[in-house]
mmCIF file with all atom_site columns, C-alpha atoms in Angstrom:
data_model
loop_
_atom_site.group_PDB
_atom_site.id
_atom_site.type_symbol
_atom_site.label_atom_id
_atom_site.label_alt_id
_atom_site.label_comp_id
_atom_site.label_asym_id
_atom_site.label_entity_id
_atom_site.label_seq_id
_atom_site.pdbx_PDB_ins_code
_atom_site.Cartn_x
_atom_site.Cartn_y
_atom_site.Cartn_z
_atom_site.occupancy
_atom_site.B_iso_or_equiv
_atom_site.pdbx_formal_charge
_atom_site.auth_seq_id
_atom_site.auth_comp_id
_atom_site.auth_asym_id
_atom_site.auth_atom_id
_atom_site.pdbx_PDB_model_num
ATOM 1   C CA . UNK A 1 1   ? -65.127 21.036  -57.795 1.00 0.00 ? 1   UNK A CA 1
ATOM 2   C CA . UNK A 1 2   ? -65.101 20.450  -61.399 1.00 0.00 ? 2   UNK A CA 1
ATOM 3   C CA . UNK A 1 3   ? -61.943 20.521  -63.470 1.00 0.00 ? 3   UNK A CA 1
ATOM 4   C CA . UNK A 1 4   ? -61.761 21.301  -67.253 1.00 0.00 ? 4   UNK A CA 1
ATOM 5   C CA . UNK A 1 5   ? -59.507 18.696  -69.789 1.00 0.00 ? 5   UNK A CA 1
ATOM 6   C CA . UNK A 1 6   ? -59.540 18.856  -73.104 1.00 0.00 ? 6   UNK A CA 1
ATOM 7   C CA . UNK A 1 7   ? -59.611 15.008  -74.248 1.00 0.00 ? 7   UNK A CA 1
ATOM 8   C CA . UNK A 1 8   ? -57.979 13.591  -77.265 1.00 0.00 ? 8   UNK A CA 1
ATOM 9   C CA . UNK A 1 9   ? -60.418 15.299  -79.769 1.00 0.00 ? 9   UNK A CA 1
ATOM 10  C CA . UNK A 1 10  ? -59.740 18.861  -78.164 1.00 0.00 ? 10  UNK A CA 1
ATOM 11  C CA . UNK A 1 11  ? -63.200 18.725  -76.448 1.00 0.00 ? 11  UNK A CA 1
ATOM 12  C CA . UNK A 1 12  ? -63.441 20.323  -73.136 1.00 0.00 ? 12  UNK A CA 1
ATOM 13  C CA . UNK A 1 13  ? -64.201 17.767  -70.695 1.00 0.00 ? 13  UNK A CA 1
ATOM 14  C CA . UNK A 1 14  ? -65.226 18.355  -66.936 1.00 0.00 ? 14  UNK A CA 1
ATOM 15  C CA . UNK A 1 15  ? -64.398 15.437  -64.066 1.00 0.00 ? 15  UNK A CA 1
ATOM 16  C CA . UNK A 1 16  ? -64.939 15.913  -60.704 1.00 0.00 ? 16  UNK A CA 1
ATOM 17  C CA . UNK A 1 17  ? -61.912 16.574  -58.974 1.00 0.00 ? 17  UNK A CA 1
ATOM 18  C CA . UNK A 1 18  ? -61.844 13.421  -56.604 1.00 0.00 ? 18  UNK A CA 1
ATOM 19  C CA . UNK A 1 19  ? -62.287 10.983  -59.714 1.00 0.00 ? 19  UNK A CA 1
ATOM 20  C CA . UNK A 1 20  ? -59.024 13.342  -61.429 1.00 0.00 ? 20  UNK A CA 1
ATOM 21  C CA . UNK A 1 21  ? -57.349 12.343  -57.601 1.00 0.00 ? 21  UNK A CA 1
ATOM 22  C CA . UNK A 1 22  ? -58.195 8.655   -58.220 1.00 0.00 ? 22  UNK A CA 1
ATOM 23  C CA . UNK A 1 23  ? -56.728 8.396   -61.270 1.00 0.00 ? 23  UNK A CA 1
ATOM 24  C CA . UNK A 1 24  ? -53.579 9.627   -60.123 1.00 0.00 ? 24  UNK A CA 1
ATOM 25  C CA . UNK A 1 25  ? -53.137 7.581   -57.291 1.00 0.00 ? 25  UNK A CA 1
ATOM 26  C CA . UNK A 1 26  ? -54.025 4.650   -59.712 1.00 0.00 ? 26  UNK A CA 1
ATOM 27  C CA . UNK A 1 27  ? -50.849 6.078   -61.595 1.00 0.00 ? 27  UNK A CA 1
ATOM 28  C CA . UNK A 1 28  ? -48.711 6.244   -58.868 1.00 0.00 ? 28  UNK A CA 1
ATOM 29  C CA . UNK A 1 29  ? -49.351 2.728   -57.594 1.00 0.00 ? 29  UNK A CA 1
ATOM 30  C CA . UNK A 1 30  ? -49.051 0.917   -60.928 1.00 0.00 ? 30  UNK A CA 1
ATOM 31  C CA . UNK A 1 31  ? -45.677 3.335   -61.479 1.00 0.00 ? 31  UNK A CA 1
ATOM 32  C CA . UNK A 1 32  ? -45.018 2.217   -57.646 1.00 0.00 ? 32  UNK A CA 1
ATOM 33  C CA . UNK A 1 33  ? -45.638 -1.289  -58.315 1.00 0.00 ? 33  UNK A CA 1
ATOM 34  C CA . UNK A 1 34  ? -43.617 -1.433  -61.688 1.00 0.00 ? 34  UNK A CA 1
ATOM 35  C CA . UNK A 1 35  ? -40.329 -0.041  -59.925 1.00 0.00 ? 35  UNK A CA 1
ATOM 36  C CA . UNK A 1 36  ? -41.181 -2.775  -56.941 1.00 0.00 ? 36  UNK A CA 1
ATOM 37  C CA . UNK A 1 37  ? -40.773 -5.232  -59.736 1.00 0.00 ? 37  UNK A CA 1
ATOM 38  C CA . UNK A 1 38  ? -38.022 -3.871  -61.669 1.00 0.00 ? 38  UNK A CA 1
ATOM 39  C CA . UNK A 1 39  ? -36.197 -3.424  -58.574 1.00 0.00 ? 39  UNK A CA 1
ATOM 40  C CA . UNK A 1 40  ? -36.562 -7.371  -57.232 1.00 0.00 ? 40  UNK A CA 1
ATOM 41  C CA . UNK A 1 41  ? -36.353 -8.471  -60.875 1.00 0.00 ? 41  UNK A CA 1
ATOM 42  C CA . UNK A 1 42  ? -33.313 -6.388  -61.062 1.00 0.00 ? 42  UNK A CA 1
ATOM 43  C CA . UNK A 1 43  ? -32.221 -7.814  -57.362 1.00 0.00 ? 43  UNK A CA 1
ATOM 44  C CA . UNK A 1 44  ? -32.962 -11.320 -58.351 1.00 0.00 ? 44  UNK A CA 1
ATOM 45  C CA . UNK A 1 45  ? -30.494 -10.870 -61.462 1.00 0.00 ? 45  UNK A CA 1
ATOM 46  C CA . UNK A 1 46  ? -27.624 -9.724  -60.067 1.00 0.00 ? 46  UNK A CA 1
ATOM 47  C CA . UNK A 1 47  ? -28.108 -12.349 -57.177 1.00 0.00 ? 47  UNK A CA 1
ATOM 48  C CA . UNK A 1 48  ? -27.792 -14.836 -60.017 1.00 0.00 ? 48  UNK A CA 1
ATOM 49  C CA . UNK A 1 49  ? -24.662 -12.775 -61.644 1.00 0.00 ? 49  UNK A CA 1
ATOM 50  C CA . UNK A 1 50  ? -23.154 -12.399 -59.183 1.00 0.00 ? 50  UNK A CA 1
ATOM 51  C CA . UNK A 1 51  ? -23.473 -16.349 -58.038 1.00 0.00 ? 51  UNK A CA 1
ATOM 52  C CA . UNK A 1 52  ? -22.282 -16.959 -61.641 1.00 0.00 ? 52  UNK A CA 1
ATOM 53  C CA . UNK A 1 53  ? -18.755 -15.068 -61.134 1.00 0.00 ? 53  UNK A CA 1
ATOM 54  C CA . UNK A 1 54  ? -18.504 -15.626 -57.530 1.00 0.00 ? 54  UNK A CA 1
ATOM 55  C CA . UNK A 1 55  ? -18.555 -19.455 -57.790 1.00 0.00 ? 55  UNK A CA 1
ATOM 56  C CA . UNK A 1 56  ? -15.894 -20.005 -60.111 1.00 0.00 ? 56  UNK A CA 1
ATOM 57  C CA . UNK A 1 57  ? -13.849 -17.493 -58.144 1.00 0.00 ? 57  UNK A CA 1
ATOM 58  C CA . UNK A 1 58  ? -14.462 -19.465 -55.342 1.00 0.00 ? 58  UNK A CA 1
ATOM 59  C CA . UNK A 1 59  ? -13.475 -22.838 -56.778 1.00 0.00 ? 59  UNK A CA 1
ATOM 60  C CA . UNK A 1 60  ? -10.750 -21.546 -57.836 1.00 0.00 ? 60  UNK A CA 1
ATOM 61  C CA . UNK A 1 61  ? -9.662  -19.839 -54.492 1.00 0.00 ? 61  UNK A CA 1
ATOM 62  C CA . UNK A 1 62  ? -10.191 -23.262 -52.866 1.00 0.00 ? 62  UNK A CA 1
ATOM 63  C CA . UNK A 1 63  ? -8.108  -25.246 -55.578 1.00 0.00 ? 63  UNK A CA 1
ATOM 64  C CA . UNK A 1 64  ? -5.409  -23.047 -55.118 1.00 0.00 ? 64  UNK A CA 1
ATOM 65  C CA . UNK A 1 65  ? -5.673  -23.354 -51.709 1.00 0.00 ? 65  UNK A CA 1
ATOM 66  C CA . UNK A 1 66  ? -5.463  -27.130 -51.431 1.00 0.00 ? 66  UNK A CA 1
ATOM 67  C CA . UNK A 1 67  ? -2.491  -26.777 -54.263 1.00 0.00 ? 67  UNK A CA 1
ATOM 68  C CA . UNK A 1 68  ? -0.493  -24.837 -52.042 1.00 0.00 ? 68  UNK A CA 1
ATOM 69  C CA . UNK A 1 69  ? -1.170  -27.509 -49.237 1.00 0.00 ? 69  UNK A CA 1
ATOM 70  C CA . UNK A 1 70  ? 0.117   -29.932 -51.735 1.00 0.00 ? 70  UNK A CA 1
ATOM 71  C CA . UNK A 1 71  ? -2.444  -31.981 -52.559 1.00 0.00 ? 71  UNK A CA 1
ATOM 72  C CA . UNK A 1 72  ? -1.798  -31.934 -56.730 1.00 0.00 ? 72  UNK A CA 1
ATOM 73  C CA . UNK A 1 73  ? -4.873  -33.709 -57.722 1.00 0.00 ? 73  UNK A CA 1
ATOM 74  C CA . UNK A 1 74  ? -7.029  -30.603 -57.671 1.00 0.00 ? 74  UNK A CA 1
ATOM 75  C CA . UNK A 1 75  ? -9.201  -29.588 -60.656 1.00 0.00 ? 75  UNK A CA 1
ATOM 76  C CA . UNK A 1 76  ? -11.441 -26.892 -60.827 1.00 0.00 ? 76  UNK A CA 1
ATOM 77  C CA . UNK A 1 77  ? -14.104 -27.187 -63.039 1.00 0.00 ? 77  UNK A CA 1
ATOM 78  C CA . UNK A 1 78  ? -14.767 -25.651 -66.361 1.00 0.00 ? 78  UNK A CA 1
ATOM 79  C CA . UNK A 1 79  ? -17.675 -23.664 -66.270 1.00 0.00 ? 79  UNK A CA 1
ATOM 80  C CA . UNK A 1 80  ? -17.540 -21.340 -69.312 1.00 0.00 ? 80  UNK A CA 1
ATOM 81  C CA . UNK A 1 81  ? -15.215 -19.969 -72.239 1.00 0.00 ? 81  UNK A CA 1
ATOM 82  C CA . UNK A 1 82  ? -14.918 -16.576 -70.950 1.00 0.00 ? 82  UNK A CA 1
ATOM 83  C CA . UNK A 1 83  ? -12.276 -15.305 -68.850 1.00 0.00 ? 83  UNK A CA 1
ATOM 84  C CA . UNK A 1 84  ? -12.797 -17.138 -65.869 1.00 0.00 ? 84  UNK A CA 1
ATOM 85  C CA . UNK A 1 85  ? -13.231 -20.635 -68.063 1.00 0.00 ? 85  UNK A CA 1
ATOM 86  C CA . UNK A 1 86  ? -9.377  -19.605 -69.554 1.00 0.00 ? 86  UNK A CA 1
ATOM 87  C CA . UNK A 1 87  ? -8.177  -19.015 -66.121 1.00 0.00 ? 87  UNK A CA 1
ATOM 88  C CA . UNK A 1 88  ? -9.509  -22.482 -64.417 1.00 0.00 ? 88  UNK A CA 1
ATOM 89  C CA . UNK A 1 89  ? -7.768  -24.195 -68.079 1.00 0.00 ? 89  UNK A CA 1
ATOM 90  C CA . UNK A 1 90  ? -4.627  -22.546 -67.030 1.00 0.00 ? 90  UNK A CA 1
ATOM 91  C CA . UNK A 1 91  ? -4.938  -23.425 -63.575 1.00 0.00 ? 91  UNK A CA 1
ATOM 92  C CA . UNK A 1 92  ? -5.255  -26.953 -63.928 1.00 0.00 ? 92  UNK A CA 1
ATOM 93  C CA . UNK A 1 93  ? -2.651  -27.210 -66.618 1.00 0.00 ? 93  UNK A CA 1
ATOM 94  C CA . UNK A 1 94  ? -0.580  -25.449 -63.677 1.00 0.00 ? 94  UNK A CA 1
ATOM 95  C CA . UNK A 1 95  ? -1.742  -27.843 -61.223 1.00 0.00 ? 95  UNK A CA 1
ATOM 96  C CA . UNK A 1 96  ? -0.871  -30.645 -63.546 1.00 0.00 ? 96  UNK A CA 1
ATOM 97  C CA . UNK A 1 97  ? 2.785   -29.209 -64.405 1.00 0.00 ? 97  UNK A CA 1
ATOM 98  C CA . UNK A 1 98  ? 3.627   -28.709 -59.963 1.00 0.00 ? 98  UNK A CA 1
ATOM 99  C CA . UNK A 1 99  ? 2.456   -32.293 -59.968 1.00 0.00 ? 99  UNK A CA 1
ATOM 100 C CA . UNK A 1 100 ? 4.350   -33.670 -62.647 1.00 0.00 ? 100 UNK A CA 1
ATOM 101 C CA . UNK A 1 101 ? 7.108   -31.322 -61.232 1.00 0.00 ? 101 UNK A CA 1
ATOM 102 C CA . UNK A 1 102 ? 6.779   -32.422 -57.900 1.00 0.00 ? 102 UNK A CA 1
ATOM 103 C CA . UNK A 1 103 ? 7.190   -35.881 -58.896 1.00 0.00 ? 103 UNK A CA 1
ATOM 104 C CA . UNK A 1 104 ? 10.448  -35.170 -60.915 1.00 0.00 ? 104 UNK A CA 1
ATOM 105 C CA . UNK A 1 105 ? 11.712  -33.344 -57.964 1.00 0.00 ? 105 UNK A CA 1
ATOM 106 C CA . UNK A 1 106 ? 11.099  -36.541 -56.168 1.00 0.00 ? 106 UNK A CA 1
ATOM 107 C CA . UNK A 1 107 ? 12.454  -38.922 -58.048 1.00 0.00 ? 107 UNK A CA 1
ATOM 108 C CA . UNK A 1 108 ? 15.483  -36.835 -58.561 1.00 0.00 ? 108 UNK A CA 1
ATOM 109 C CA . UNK A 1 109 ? 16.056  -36.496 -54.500 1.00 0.00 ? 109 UNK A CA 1
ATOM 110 C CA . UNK A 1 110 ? 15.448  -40.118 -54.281 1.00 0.00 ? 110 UNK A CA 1
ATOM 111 C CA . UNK A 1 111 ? 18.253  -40.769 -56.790 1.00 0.00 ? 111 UNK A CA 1
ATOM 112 C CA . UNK A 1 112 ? 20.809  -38.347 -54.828 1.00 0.00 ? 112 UNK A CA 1
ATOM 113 C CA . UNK A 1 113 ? 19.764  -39.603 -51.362 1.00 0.00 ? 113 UNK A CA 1
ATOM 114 C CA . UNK A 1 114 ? 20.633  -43.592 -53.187 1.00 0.00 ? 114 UNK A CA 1
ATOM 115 C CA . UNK A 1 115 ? 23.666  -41.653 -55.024 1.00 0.00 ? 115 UNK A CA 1
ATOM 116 C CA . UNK A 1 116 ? 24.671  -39.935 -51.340 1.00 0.00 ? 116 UNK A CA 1
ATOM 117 C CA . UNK A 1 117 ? 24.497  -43.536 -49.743 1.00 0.00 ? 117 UNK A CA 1
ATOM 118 C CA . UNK A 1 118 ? 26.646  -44.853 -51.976 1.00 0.00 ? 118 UNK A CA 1
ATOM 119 C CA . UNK A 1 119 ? 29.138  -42.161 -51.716 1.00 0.00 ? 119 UNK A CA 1
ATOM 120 C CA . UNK A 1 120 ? 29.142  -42.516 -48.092 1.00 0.00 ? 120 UNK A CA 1
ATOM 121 C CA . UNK A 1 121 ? 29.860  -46.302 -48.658 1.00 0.00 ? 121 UNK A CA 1
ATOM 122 C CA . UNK A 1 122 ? 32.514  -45.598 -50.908 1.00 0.00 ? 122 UNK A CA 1
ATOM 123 C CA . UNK A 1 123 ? 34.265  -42.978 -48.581 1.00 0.00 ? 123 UNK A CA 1
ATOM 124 C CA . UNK A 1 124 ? 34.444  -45.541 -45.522 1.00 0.00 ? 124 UNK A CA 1
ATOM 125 C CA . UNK A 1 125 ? 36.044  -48.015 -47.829 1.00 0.00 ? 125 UNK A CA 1
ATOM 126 C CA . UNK A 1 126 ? 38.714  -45.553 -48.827 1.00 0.00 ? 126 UNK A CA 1
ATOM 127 C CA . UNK A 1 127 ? 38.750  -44.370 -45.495 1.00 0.00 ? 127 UNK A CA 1
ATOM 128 C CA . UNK A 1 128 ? 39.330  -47.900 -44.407 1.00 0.00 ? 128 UNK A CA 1
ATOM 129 C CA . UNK A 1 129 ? 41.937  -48.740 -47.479 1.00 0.00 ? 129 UNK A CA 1
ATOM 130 C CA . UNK A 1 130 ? 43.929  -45.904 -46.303 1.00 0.00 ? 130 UNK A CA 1
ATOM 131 C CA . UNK A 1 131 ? 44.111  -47.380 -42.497 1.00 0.00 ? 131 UNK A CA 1
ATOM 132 C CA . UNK A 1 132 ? 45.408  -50.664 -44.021 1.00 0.00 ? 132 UNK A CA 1
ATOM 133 C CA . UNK A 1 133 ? 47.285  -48.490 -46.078 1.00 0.00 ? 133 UNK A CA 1
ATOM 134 C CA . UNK A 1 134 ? 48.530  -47.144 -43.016 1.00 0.00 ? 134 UNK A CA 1
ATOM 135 C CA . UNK A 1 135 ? 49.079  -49.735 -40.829 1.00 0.00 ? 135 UNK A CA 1
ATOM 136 C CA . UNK A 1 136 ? 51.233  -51.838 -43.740 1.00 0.00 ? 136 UNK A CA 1
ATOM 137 C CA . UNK A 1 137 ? 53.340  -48.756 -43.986 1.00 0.00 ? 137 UNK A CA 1
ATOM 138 C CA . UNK A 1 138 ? 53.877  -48.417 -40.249 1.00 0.00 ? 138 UNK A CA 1
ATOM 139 C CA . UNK A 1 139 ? 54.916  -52.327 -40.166 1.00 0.00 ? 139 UNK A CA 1
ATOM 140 C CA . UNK A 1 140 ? 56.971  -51.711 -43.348 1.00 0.00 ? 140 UNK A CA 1
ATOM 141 C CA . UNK A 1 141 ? 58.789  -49.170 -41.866 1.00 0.00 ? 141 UNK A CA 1
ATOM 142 C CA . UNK A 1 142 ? 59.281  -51.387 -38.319 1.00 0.00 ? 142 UNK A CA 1
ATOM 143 C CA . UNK A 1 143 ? 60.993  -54.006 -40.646 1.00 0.00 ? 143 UNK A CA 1
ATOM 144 C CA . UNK A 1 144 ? 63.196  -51.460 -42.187 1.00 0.00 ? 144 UNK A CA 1
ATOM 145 C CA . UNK A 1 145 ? 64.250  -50.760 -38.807 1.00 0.00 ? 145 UNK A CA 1
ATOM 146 C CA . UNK A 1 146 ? 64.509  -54.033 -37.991 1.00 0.00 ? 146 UNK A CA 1
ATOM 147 C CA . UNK A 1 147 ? 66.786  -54.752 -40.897 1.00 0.00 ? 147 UNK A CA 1
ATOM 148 C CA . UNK A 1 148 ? 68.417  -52.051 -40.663 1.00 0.00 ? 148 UNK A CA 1
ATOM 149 C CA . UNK A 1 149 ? 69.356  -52.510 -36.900 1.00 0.00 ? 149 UNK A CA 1
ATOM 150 C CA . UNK A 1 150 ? 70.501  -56.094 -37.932 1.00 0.00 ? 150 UNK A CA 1
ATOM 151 C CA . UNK A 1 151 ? 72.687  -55.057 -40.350 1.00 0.00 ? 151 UNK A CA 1
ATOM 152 C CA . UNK A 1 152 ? 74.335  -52.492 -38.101 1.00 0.00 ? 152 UNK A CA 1
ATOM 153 C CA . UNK A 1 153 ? 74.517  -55.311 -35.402 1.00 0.00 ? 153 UNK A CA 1
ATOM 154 C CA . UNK A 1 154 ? 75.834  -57.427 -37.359 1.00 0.00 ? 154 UNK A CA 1
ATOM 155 C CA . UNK A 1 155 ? 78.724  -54.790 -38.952 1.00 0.00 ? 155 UNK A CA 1
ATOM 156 C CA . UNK A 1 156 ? 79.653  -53.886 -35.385 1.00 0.00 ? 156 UNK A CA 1
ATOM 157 C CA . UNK A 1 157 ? 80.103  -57.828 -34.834 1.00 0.00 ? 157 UNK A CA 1
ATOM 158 C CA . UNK A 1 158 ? 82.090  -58.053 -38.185 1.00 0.00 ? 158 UNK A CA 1
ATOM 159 C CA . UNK A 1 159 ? 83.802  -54.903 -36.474 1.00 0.00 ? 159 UNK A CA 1
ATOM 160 C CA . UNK A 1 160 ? 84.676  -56.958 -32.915 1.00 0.00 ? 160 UNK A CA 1
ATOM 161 C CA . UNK A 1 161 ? 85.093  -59.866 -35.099 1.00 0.00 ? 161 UNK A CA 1
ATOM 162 C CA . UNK A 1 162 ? 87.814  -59.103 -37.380 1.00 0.00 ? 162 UNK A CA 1
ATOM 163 C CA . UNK A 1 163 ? 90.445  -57.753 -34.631 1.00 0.00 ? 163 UNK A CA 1
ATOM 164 C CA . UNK A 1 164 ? 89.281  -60.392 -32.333 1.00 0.00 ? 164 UNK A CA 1
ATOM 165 C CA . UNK A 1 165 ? 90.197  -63.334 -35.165 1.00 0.00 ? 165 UNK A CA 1
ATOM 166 C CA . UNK A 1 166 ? 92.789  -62.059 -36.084 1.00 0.00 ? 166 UNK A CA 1
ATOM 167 C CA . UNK A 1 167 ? 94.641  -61.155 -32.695 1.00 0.00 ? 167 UNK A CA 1
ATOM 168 C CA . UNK A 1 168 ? 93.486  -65.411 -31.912 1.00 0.00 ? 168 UNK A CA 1
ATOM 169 C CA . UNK A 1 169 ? 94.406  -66.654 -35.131 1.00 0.00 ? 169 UNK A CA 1
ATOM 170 C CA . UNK A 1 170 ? 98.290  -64.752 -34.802 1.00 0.00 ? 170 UNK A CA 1
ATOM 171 C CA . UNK A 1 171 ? 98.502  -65.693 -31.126 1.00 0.00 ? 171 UNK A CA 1
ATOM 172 C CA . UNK A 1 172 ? 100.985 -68.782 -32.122 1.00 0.00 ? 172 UNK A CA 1
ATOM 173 C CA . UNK A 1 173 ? 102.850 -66.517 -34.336 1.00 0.00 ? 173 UNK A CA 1
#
């Protein structure tokens, strides 16, 4: 079986058919063998993209994580200046402001748990004033009654008294 081509001069060339189904094969398994490449090349890059956005996602995820566990002290590191470097600088300027926040907030209960205390103190010595308070007014006001009570004893005597004197001091008259 002979096949006519015309080669690159416009000549007619015969080949034998088989050598015409060699060369094609040969074609097919360098154009197989390219797209093998391309395609692990191809797999091997996006394995590496992919690693390069997932891991600063990740980092991040697990930052956030321990943040919202409260431990403040977490950083995540800096990797790039594209988006994802911009959004670990605003996370730890984030986690810096909770902490510093955190620490205010703190401090500031500290202060009204001392302030509270104090308070407290204050109110049972007023509450302890006013029982004195109290208690001197209660005796006050026994006094009074005793005073007054000796006073009116001692009118009712003047009372029995006066007729009483007077009927033994007129008794010779």
């Amino acid at each position: 079986y002979n096949i006519r081509l015309k080669n690159q001069w416009g000549a007619i060339v015969l080949q034998e058919q088989t050598e015409v189904f060699s060369q094609v094969r040969s074609f097919w398994q360098l154009a197989i063998t390219i797209a093998i490449v391309v395609t692990v090349g191809m797999g091997i890059l996006t394995a590496l993209l992919a690693h390069r956005l997932i891991q600063p996602i990740s980092d991040l995820t697990q930052a956030a994580s321990q943040v919202s566990q409260g431990k403040w002290h977490q950083q995540v590191k800096v990797r790039s200046r594209d988006e994802l470097g911009i959004l670990a600088e605003t996370f730890n300027r984030m986690a810096k402001a909770l902490k510093e926040s955190f620490s205010l907030l703190t401090q500031m209960n500290e202060q009204l748990q001392a302030s509270e205390a104090g308070e407290r103190e204050k109110a049972i010595a007023l509450e302890q004033s006013l029982q004195k308070l109290q208690q001197a007014q209660t005796q006050l006001i026994q006094t009074e009654k005793m005073s007054s009570l000796g006073q009116m004893v001692a009118g009712v005597a003047h009372e029995i008294n006066n007729p009483a004197s007077f009927i033994y001091g007129n008794l010779t008259h």
